[in-house]
JSON list of C-alpha atoms and ligand atoms in Angstrom, two decimals:
[
{"chain": "Q", "resi": 10, "resn": "MET", "atom": "CA", "xyz": [6.29, 24.23, -7.11]},
{"chain": "Q", "resi": 11, "resn": "LYS", "atom": "CA", "xyz": [8.10, 22.84, -10.14]},
{"chain": "Q", "resi": 12, "resn": "THR", "atom": "CA", "xyz": [6.20, 20.59, -12.48]},
{"chain": "Q", "resi": 13, "resn": "HIS", "atom": "CA", "xyz": [7.61, 17.47, -14.04]},
{"chain": "Q", "resi": 14, "resn": "GLU", "atom": "CA", "xyz": [6.72, 15.52, -17.09]},
{"chain": "Q", "resi": 15, "resn": "ILE", "atom": "CA", "xyz": [4.73, 12.31, -16.88]},
{"chain": "Q", "resi": 16, "resn": "THR", "atom": "CA", "xyz": [6.42, 10.29, -19.61]},
{"chain": "Q", "resi": 17, "resn": "LYS", "atom": "CA", "xyz": [4.02, 7.35, -19.75]},
{"chain": "Q", "resi": 18, "resn": "ILE", "atom": "CA", "xyz": [1.02, 5.77, -18.11]},
{"chain": "Q", "resi": 19, "resn": "LEU", "atom": "CA", "xyz": [1.72, 2.51, -16.29]},
{"chain": "Q", "resi": 20, "resn": "VAL", "atom": "CA", "xyz": [-1.77, 1.77, -14.96]},
{"chain": "Q", "resi": 21, "resn": "SER", "atom": "CA", "xyz": [-4.76, 3.54, -16.52]},
{"chain": "Q", "resi": 22, "resn": "GLU", "atom": "CA", "xyz": [-7.94, 4.54, -14.67]},
{"chain": "Q", "resi": 23, "resn": "GLU", "atom": "CA", "xyz": [-9.74, 1.66, -16.34]},
{"chain": "Q", "resi": 24, "resn": "GLU", "atom": "CA", "xyz": [-7.09, -0.86, -15.27]},
{"chain": "Q", "resi": 25, "resn": "ILE", "atom": "CA", "xyz": [-7.12, 0.54, -11.73]},
{"chain": "Q", "resi": 26, "resn": "LYS", "atom": "CA", "xyz": [-10.88, 0.00, -11.55]},
{"chain": "Q", "resi": 27, "resn": "LYS", "atom": "CA", "xyz": [-10.67, -3.58, -12.81]},
{"chain": "Q", "resi": 28, "resn": "THR", "atom": "CA", "xyz": [-7.74, -4.39, -10.54]},
{"chain": "Q", "resi": 29, "resn": "VAL", "atom": "CA", "xyz": [-9.47, -3.06, -7.41]},
{"chain": "Q", "resi": 30, "resn": "GLN", "atom": "CA", "xyz": [-12.60, -5.05, -8.29]},
{"chain": "Q", "resi": 31, "resn": "ARG", "atom": "CA", "xyz": [-10.52, -8.23, -8.72]},
{"chain": "Q", "resi": 32, "resn": "LEU", "atom": "CA", "xyz": [-8.69, -7.69, -5.44]},
{"chain": "Q", "resi": 33, "resn": "GLY", "atom": "CA", "xyz": [-11.99, -7.07, -3.63]},
{"chain": "Q", "resi": 34, "resn": "ALA", "atom": "CA", "xyz": [-13.40, -10.30, -5.05]},
{"chain": "Q", "resi": 35, "resn": "GLU", "atom": "CA", "xyz": [-10.30, -12.25, -3.98]},
{"chain": "Q", "resi": 36, "resn": "ILE", "atom": "CA", "xyz": [-10.52, -10.80, -0.46]},
{"chain": "Q", "resi": 37, "resn": "ASN", "atom": "CA", "xyz": [-14.26, -11.55, -0.18]},
{"chain": "Q", "resi": 38, "resn": "ALA", "atom": "CA", "xyz": [-13.68, -15.12, -1.33]},
{"chain": "Q", "resi": 39, "resn": "HIS", "atom": "CA", "xyz": [-10.77, -15.63, 1.04]},
{"chain": "Q", "resi": 40, "resn": "TYR", "atom": "CA", "xyz": [-12.45, -14.44, 4.23]},
{"chain": "Q", "resi": 41, "resn": "GLY", "atom": "CA", "xyz": [-16.00, -15.64, 3.62]},
{"chain": "Q", "resi": 42, "resn": "GLN", "atom": "CA", "xyz": [-17.71, -15.22, 6.97]},
{"chain": "Q", "resi": 43, "resn": "LEU", "atom": "CA", "xyz": [-15.86, -13.86, 10.00]},
{"chain": "Q", "resi": 44, "resn": "ASP", "atom": "CA", "xyz": [-17.19, -13.84, 13.56]},
{"chain": "Q", "resi": 45, "resn": "ARG", "atom": "CA", "xyz": [-15.76, -10.32, 14.11]},
{"chain": "Q", "resi": 46, "resn": "GLU", "atom": "CA", "xyz": [-15.06, -7.47, 11.74]},
{"chain": "Q", "resi": 47, "resn": "LEU", "atom": "CA", "xyz": [-11.96, -7.59, 9.59]},
{"chain": "Q", "resi": 48, "resn": "ILE", "atom": "CA", "xyz": [-9.45, -4.87, 10.56]},
{"chain": "Q", "resi": 49, "resn": "VAL", "atom": "CA", "xyz": [-8.17, -3.18, 7.41]},
{"chain": "Q", "resi": 50, "resn": "VAL", "atom": "CA", "xyz": [-4.94, -1.30, 8.13]},
{"chain": "Q", "resi": 51, "resn": "GLY", "atom": "CA", "xyz": [-3.69, 1.35, 5.70]},
{"chain": "Q", "resi": 52, "resn": "LEU", "atom": "CA", "xyz": [-0.11, 2.56, 5.77]},
{"chain": "Q", "resi": 53, "resn": "LEU", "atom": "CA", "xyz": [-0.08, 6.31, 5.30]},
{"chain": "Q", "resi": 54, "resn": "ARG", "atom": "CA", "xyz": [0.23, 8.25, 3.36]},
{"chain": "Q", "resi": 55, "resn": "GLY", "atom": "CA", "xyz": [0.51, 6.41, 0.07]},
{"chain": "Q", "resi": 56, "resn": "SER", "atom": "CA", "xyz": [-2.31, 3.92, 0.62]},
{"chain": "Q", "resi": 57, "resn": "PHE", "atom": "CA", "xyz": [-5.14, 6.37, 1.24]},
{"chain": "Q", "resi": 58, "resn": "ILE", "atom": "CA", "xyz": [-6.68, 6.41, -2.24]},
{"chain": "Q", "resi": 59, "resn": "PHE", "atom": "CA", "xyz": [-6.31, 2.69, -2.90]},
{"chain": "Q", "resi": 60, "resn": "MET", "atom": "CA", "xyz": [-7.64, 1.89, 0.56]},
{"chain": "Q", "resi": 61, "resn": "ALA", "atom": "CA", "xyz": [-10.73, 4.06, -0.03]},
{"chain": "Q", "resi": 62, "resn": "ASP", "atom": "CA", "xyz": [-11.46, 2.25, -3.30]},
{"chain": "Q", "resi": 63, "resn": "LEU", "atom": "CA", "xyz": [-10.63, -1.22, -1.95]},
{"chain": "Q", "resi": 64, "resn": "VAL", "atom": "CA", "xyz": [-12.84, -1.15, 1.16]},
{"chain": "Q", "resi": 65, "resn": "ARG", "atom": "CA", "xyz": [-15.84, -0.30, -1.04]},
{"chain": "Q", "resi": 66, "resn": "GLN", "atom": "CA", "xyz": [-15.29, -3.64, -2.83]},
{"chain": "Q", "resi": 67, "resn": "ILE", "atom": "CA", "xyz": [-15.13, -5.66, 0.40]},
{"chain": "Q", "resi": 68, "resn": "LYS", "atom": "CA", "xyz": [-18.50, -7.07, 1.32]},
{"chain": "Q", "resi": 69, "resn": "ILE", "atom": "CA", "xyz": [-17.69, -8.51, 4.75]},
{"chain": "Q", "resi": 70, "resn": "PRO", "atom": "CA", "xyz": [-18.02, -6.27, 7.83]},
{"chain": "Q", "resi": 71, "resn": "LEU", "atom": "CA", "xyz": [-14.83, -4.33, 8.51]},
{"chain": "Q", "resi": 72, "resn": "VAL", "atom": "CA", "xyz": [-13.27, -1.51, 10.46]},
{"chain": "Q", "resi": 73, "resn": "VAL", "atom": "CA", "xyz": [-10.40, 0.68, 9.22]},
{"chain": "Q", "resi": 74, "resn": "ASP", "atom": "CA", "xyz": [-7.30, 1.82, 11.02]},
{"chain": "Q", "resi": 75, "resn": "PHE", "atom": "CA", "xyz": [-4.12, 3.59, 9.91]},
{"chain": "Q", "resi": 76, "resn": "MET", "atom": "CA", "xyz": [-0.44, 3.68, 10.70]},
{"chain": "Q", "resi": 77, "resn": "THR", "atom": "CA", "xyz": [2.15, 6.23, 9.61]},
{"chain": "Q", "resi": 78, "resn": "LEU", "atom": "CA", "xyz": [5.76, 5.20, 9.20]},
{"chain": "Q", "resi": 79, "resn": "ALA", "atom": "CA", "xyz": [8.87, 7.14, 8.34]},
{"chain": "Q", "resi": 80, "resn": "SER", "atom": "CA", "xyz": [12.22, 5.96, 7.10]},
{"chain": "Q", "resi": 81, "resn": "TYR", "atom": "CA", "xyz": [15.36, 6.75, 9.01]},
{"chain": "Q", "resi": 82, "resn": "GLY", "atom": "CA", "xyz": [18.32, 7.86, 6.94]},
{"chain": "Q", "resi": 83, "resn": "ASP", "atom": "CA", "xyz": [19.98, 10.94, 5.56]},
{"chain": "Q", "resi": 84, "resn": "GLY", "atom": "CA", "xyz": [17.07, 11.86, 3.33]},
{"chain": "Q", "resi": 85, "resn": "THR", "atom": "CA", "xyz": [18.53, 10.66, 0.08]},
{"chain": "Q", "resi": 86, "resn": "VAL", "atom": "CA", "xyz": [19.44, 7.05, 0.81]},
{"chain": "Q", "resi": 87, "resn": "SER", "atom": "CA", "xyz": [17.10, 5.06, 3.01]},
{"chain": "Q", "resi": 88, "resn": "SER", "atom": "CA", "xyz": [18.87, 3.04, 5.67]},
{"chain": "Q", "resi": 89, "resn": "GLY", "atom": "CA", "xyz": [16.02, 0.56, 5.51]},
{"chain": "Q", "resi": 90, "resn": "ASP", "atom": "CA", "xyz": [14.91, 1.22, 9.08]},
{"chain": "Q", "resi": 91, "resn": "VAL", "atom": "CA", "xyz": [11.42, 2.56, 9.65]},
{"chain": "Q", "resi": 92, "resn": "LYS", "atom": "CA", "xyz": [9.93, 4.12, 12.75]},
{"chain": "Q", "resi": 93, "resn": "VAL", "atom": "CA", "xyz": [6.30, 4.47, 13.76]},
{"chain": "Q", "resi": 94, "resn": "VAL", "atom": "CA", "xyz": [5.11, 8.09, 13.59]},
{"chain": "Q", "resi": 95, "resn": "MET", "atom": "CA", "xyz": [1.45, 7.29, 14.26]},
{"chain": "Q", "resi": 96, "resn": "ASP", "atom": "CA", "xyz": [0.43, 3.90, 15.61]},
{"chain": "Q", "resi": 97, "resn": "LEU", "atom": "CA", "xyz": [-2.85, 2.01, 15.25]},
{"chain": "Q", "resi": 98, "resn": "ASP", "atom": "CA", "xyz": [-5.76, 3.11, 17.37]},
{"chain": "Q", "resi": 99, "resn": "SER", "atom": "CA", "xyz": [-7.07, -0.41, 17.90]},
{"chain": "Q", "resi": 100, "resn": "SER", "atom": "CA", "xyz": [-5.66, -3.59, 19.37]},
{"chain": "Q", "resi": 101, "resn": "ILE", "atom": "CA", "xyz": [-5.21, -6.32, 16.76]},
{"chain": "Q", "resi": 102, "resn": "GLU", "atom": "CA", "xyz": [-4.72, -9.17, 19.22]},
{"chain": "Q", "resi": 103, "resn": "ASP", "atom": "CA", "xyz": [-6.68, -12.24, 18.12]},
{"chain": "Q", "resi": 104, "resn": "ARG", "atom": "CA", "xyz": [-8.20, -10.30, 15.21]},
{"chain": "Q", "resi": 105, "resn": "ASP", "atom": "CA", "xyz": [-8.09, -10.81, 11.44]},
{"chain": "Q", "resi": 106, "resn": "VAL", "atom": "CA", "xyz": [-5.93, -8.08, 9.94]},
{"chain": "Q", "resi": 107, "resn": "LEU", "atom": "CA", "xyz": [-5.46, -7.03, 6.33]},
{"chain": "Q", "resi": 108, "resn": "LEU", "atom": "CA", "xyz": [-2.52, -4.69, 5.70]},
{"chain": "Q", "resi": 109, "resn": "VAL", "atom": "CA", "xyz": [-2.92, -2.39, 2.72]},
{"chain": "Q", "resi": 110, "resn": "GLU", "atom": "CA", "xyz": [-0.10, -0.68, 0.83]},
{"chain": "Q", "resi": 111, "resn": "ASP", "atom": "CA", "xyz": [0.07, 1.32, -2.37]},
{"chain": "Q", "resi": 112, "resn": "ILE", "atom": "CA", "xyz": [3.38, -0.25, -3.46]},
{"chain": "Q", "resi": 113, "resn": "VAL", "atom": "CA", "xyz": [5.92, -2.85, -2.45]},
{"chain": "Q", "resi": 114, "resn": "ASP", "atom": "CA", "xyz": [9.27, -1.65, -3.71]},
{"chain": "Q", "resi": 115, "resn": "THR", "atom": "CA", "xyz": [12.34, -2.92, -1.83]},
{"chain": "Q", "resi": 116, "resn": "GLY", "atom": "CA", "xyz": [10.02, -4.70, 0.62]},
{"chain": "Q", "resi": 117, "resn": "ARG", "atom": "CA", "xyz": [11.70, -3.12, 3.64]},
{"chain": "Q", "resi": 118, "resn": "THR", "atom": "CA", "xyz": [8.63, -1.24, 4.87]},
{"chain": "Q", "resi": 119, "resn": "PHE", "atom": "CA", "xyz": [6.36, -4.24, 4.71]},
{"chain": "Q", "resi": 120, "resn": "SER", "atom": "CA", "xyz": [8.87, -6.64, 6.24]},
{"chain": "Q", "resi": 121, "resn": "LYS", "atom": "CA", "xyz": [9.28, -4.31, 9.21]},
{"chain": "Q", "resi": 122, "resn": "VAL", "atom": "CA", "xyz": [5.53, -3.75, 9.60]},
{"chain": "Q", "resi": 123, "resn": "ILE", "atom": "CA", "xyz": [4.75, -7.45, 9.29]},
{"chain": "Q", "resi": 124, "resn": "ARG", "atom": "CA", "xyz": [7.24, -8.25, 12.08]},
{"chain": "Q", "resi": 125, "resn": "MET", "atom": "CA", "xyz": [5.75, -5.50, 14.24]},
{"chain": "Q", "resi": 126, "resn": "MET", "atom": "CA", "xyz": [2.19, -6.72, 13.61]},
{"chain": "Q", "resi": 127, "resn": "ARG", "atom": "CA", "xyz": [3.01, -10.40, 14.25]},
{"chain": "Q", "resi": 128, "resn": "ASN", "atom": "CA", "xyz": [4.38, -9.44, 17.68]},
{"chain": "Q", "resi": 129, "resn": "ARG", "atom": "CA", "xyz": [0.87, -8.17, 18.53]},
{"chain": "Q", "resi": 130, "resn": "ASN", "atom": "CA", "xyz": [-0.58, -11.67, 17.99]},
{"chain": "Q", "resi": 131, "resn": "PRO", "atom": "CA", "xyz": [-3.33, -11.17, 15.43]},
{"chain": "Q", "resi": 132, "resn": "ARG", "atom": "CA", "xyz": [-5.42, -14.25, 14.61]},
{"chain": "Q", "resi": 133, "resn": "SER", "atom": "CA", "xyz": [-4.50, -13.82, 10.95]},
{"chain": "Q", "resi": 134, "resn": "LEU", "atom": "CA", "xyz": [-2.42, -11.34, 8.98]},
{"chain": "Q", "resi": 135, "resn": "LYS", "atom": "CA", "xyz": [-2.69, -10.88, 5.23]},
{"chain": "Q", "resi": 136, "resn": "ILE", "atom": "CA", "xyz": [-1.16, -8.37, 2.86]},
{"chain": "Q", "resi": 137, "resn": "CYS", "atom": "CA", "xyz": [-2.66, -6.48, -0.05]},
{"chain": "Q", "resi": 138, "resn": "ALA", "atom": "CA", "xyz": [-0.57, -4.24, -2.30]},
{"chain": "Q", "resi": 139, "resn": "PHE", "atom": "CA", "xyz": [-1.84, -2.35, -5.32]},
{"chain": "Q", "resi": 140, "resn": "LEU", "atom": "CA", "xyz": [1.54, -2.14, -7.06]},
{"chain": "Q", "resi": 141, "resn": "ASN", "atom": "CA", "xyz": [4.47, -4.50, -6.97]},
{"chain": "Q", "resi": 142, "resn": "LYS", "atom": "CA", "xyz": [7.95, -3.70, -8.26]},
{"chain": "Q", "resi": 143, "resn": "PRO", "atom": "CA", "xyz": [9.68, -7.13, -8.28]},
{"chain": "Q", "resi": 144, "resn": "ALA", "atom": "CA", "xyz": [12.93, -5.80, -9.84]},
{"chain": "Q", "resi": 145, "resn": "ALA", "atom": "CA", "xyz": [13.51, -3.50, -6.83]},
{"chain": "Q", "resi": 146, "resn": "ARG", "atom": "CA", "xyz": [13.04, -6.18, -4.17]},
{"chain": "Q", "resi": 147, "resn": "ILE", "atom": "CA", "xyz": [15.70, -6.46, -1.45]},
{"chain": "Q", "resi": 148, "resn": "VAL", "atom": "CA", "xyz": [13.64, -8.22, 1.22]},
{"chain": "Q", "resi": 149, "resn": "ASP", "atom": "CA", "xyz": [11.44, -11.14, 0.18]},
{"chain": "Q", "resi": 150, "resn": "ILE", "atom": "CA", "xyz": [7.72, -10.53, 0.82]},
{"chain": "Q", "resi": 151, "resn": "ASP", "atom": "CA", "xyz": [4.73, -12.79, 0.18]},
{"chain": "Q", "resi": 152, "resn": "ILE", "atom": "CA", "xyz": [1.92, -10.56, -1.09]},
{"chain": "Q", "resi": 153, "resn": "ASP", "atom": "CA", "xyz": [-1.39, -12.35, -0.53]},
{"chain": "Q", "resi": 154, "resn": "PHE", "atom": "CA", "xyz": [-3.48, -10.02, -2.71]},
{"chain": "Q", "resi": 155, "resn": "CYS", "atom": "CA", "xyz": [-1.38, -8.35, -5.40]},
{"chain": "Q", "resi": 156, "resn": "GLY", "atom": "CA", "xyz": [-2.57, -5.73, -7.89]},
{"chain": "Q", "resi": 157, "resn": "VAL", "atom": "CA", "xyz": [-0.24, -4.93, -10.80]},
{"chain": "Q", "resi": 158, "resn": "ASP", "atom": "CA", "xyz": [3.45, -5.69, -11.36]},
{"chain": "Q", "resi": 159, "resn": "ILE", "atom": "CA", "xyz": [5.27, -2.63, -12.68]},
{"chain": "Q", "resi": 160, "resn": "PRO", "atom": "CA", "xyz": [8.83, -2.10, -14.00]},
{"chain": "Q", "resi": 161, "resn": "ASN", "atom": "CA", "xyz": [11.55, -0.46, -11.91]},
{"chain": "Q", "resi": 162, "resn": "GLU", "atom": "CA", "xyz": [10.61, 3.12, -12.84]},
{"chain": "Q", "resi": 163, "resn": "PHE", "atom": "CA", "xyz": [9.61, 6.18, -10.81]},
{"chain": "Q", "resi": 164, "resn": "ALA", "atom": "CA", "xyz": [5.85, 5.76, -10.41]},
{"chain": "Q", "resi": 165, "resn": "VAL", "atom": "CA", "xyz": [3.52, 8.53, -9.21]},
{"chain": "Q", "resi": 166, "resn": "GLY", "atom": "CA", "xyz": [-0.22, 8.98, -8.91]},
{"chain": "Q", "resi": 167, "resn": "TYR", "atom": "CA", "xyz": [-3.09, 7.06, -7.31]},
{"chain": "Q", "resi": 168, "resn": "GLY", "atom": "CA", "xyz": [-1.55, 7.86, -3.92]},
{"chain": "Q", "resi": 169, "resn": "LEU", "atom": "CA", "xyz": [2.14, 7.63, -4.87]},
{"chain": "Q", "resi": 170, "resn": "ASP", "atom": "CA", "xyz": [4.13, 10.82, -4.59]},
{"chain": "Q", "resi": 171, "resn": "TYR", "atom": "CA", "xyz": [7.17, 12.69, -5.78]},
{"chain": "Q", "resi": 172, "resn": "ALA", "atom": "CA", "xyz": [8.18, 15.25, -3.10]},
{"chain": "Q", "resi": 173, "resn": "GLN", "atom": "CA", "xyz": [4.63, 14.83, -1.70]},
{"chain": "Q", "resi": 174, "resn": "GLY", "atom": "CA", "xyz": [3.07, 15.94, -4.99]},
{"chain": "Q", "resi": 175, "resn": "TYR", "atom": "CA", "xyz": [1.22, 14.05, -7.76]},
{"chain": "Q", "resi": 176, "resn": "ARG", "atom": "CA", "xyz": [-0.69, 11.79, -5.35]},
{"chain": "Q", "resi": 177, "resn": "GLN", "atom": "CA", "xyz": [-4.02, 12.96, -6.78]},
{"chain": "Q", "resi": 178, "resn": "LEU", "atom": "CA", "xyz": [-3.40, 11.76, -10.35]},
{"chain": "Q", "resi": 179, "resn": "PRO", "atom": "CA", "xyz": [-6.21, 9.32, -11.18]},
{"chain": "Q", "resi": 180, "resn": "TYR", "atom": "CA", "xyz": [-3.75, 6.96, -12.94]},
{"chain": "Q", "resi": 181, "resn": "VAL", "atom": "CA", "xyz": [-0.24, 5.65, -12.21]},
{"chain": "Q", "resi": 182, "resn": "GLY", "atom": "CA", "xyz": [2.39, 7.26, -14.41]},
{"chain": "Q", "resi": 183, "resn": "VAL", "atom": "CA", "xyz": [6.16, 7.47, -14.75]},
{"chain": "Q", "resi": 184, "resn": "LEU", "atom": "CA", "xyz": [7.64, 10.80, -13.71]},
{"chain": "Q", "resi": 185, "resn": "ASP", "atom": "CA", "xyz": [10.81, 12.19, -15.21]},
{"chain": "Q", "resi": 186, "resn": "PRO", "atom": "CA", "xyz": [12.60, 13.96, -12.32]},
{"chain": "Q", "resi": 187, "resn": "ASP", "atom": "CA", "xyz": [14.98, 15.69, -14.80]},
{"chain": "Q", "resi": 188, "resn": "SER", "atom": "CA", "xyz": [12.15, 17.45, -16.62]},
{"chain": "Q", "resi": 189, "resn": "ALA", "atom": "CA", "xyz": [11.54, 20.20, -14.02]},
{"chain": "Q", "resi": 190, "resn": "GLN", "atom": "CA", "xyz": [9.97, 23.41, -15.40]},
{"chain": "Z", "resi": 28, "resn": "LIG", "atom": "C1", "xyz": [6.33, 4.27, 0.03]},
{"chain": "Z", "resi": 28, "resn": "LIG", "atom": "C2", "xyz": [5.14, 3.33, -0.09]},
{"chain": "Z", "resi": 28, "resn": "LIG", "atom": "C3", "xyz": [5.52, 2.20, 0.82]},
{"chain": "Z", "resi": 28, "resn": "LIG", "atom": "C4", "xyz": [7.02, 2.15, 0.71]},
{"chain": "Z", "resi": 28, "resn": "LIG", "atom": "C5", "xyz": [7.41, 1.03, -0.19]},
{"chain": "Z", "resi": 28, "resn": "LIG", "atom": "O1", "xyz": [6.14, 5.04, 1.17]},
{"chain": "Z", "resi": 28, "resn": "LIG", "atom": "O2", "xyz": [3.93, 3.94, 0.31]},
{"chain": "Z", "resi": 28, "resn": "LIG", "atom": "O3", "xyz": [5.15, 2.46, 2.16]},
{"chain": "Z", "resi": 28, "resn": "LIG", "atom": "O4", "xyz": [7.46, 3.41, 0.17]},
{"chain": "Z", "resi": 28, "resn": "LIG", "atom": "O5", "xyz": [8.79, 0.99, -0.35]},
{"chain": "Z", "resi": 28, "resn": "LIG", "atom": "P1", "xyz": [9.67, -0.22, 0.17]},
{"chain": "Z", "resi": 28, "resn": "LIG", "atom": "O6", "xyz": [9.03, -1.50, -0.27]},
{"chain": "Z", "resi": 28, "resn": "LIG", "atom": "O7", "xyz": [10.97, 0.06, -0.53]},
{"chain": "Z", "resi": 28, "resn": "LIG", "atom": "O8", "xyz": [9.81, -0.12, 1.66]},
{"chain": "Z", "resi": 28, "resn": "LIG", "atom": "P2", "xyz": [6.90, 6.41, 1.45]},
{"chain": "Z", "resi": 28, "resn": "LIG", "atom": "O9", "xyz": [7.99, 6.16, 2.44]},
{"chain": "Z", "resi": 28, "resn": "LIG", "atom": "O10", "xyz": [7.28, 7.04, 0.14]},
{"chain": "Z", "resi": 28, "resn": "LIG", "atom": "O11", "xyz": [5.79, 7.25, 2.20]},
{"chain": "Z", "resi": 28, "resn": "LIG", "atom": "P3", "xyz": [4.29, 7.60, 1.73]},
{"chain": "Z", "resi": 28, "resn": "LIG", "atom": "O12", "xyz": [3.45, 6.36, 2.04]},
{"chain": "Z", "resi": 28, "resn": "LIG", "atom": "O13", "xyz": [3.94, 8.76, 2.59]},
{"chain": "Z", "resi": 28, "resn": "LIG", "atom": "O14", "xyz": [4.29, 7.93, 0.27]}
]
């Protein structure tokens, strides 16, 4: 596998830790007491590291579930349509649901998932994203719990990939795709 250069760090390990703690506190304050467990839904694969850190900051009872989506398109340019590759295991009808994403970029994935989730009649639906790239937005999304705004650069690490690699970096960095070795 070719390696690429990480040209700068966008979100350090220390900032990640502080951000996840802040988001956890916001979520705890928002939900307070619930009569049934919160359902925390992670969108795979990108969210898996953030989700693991985030749920450990949430003090209210919860269950986790996951959904895998894939973009349609020719592989280079996304058409903006997404299909469900693996659906949730649980019913979310009349439940409180928190959707967790690693990044909101164009907003297409979230807008599609939000529509899909609303059709299943949850009692409440909130959104938490670790990274937000406002300059790339095509579809408007209200992020209820938002981590860090980043510039429109190619971010990898902390769950985000380039060709499925780099997800395990403990920080978020900018990758230079032209620096292959
Ligand atoms: C990434 C990320 C979000 C989506 C955000 O997923 O995890 O799901 O893109 O982009 P958008 O706002 O432009 O829709 P990707 O399709 O790369 O899959 P992954 O989760 O497996 O990394």
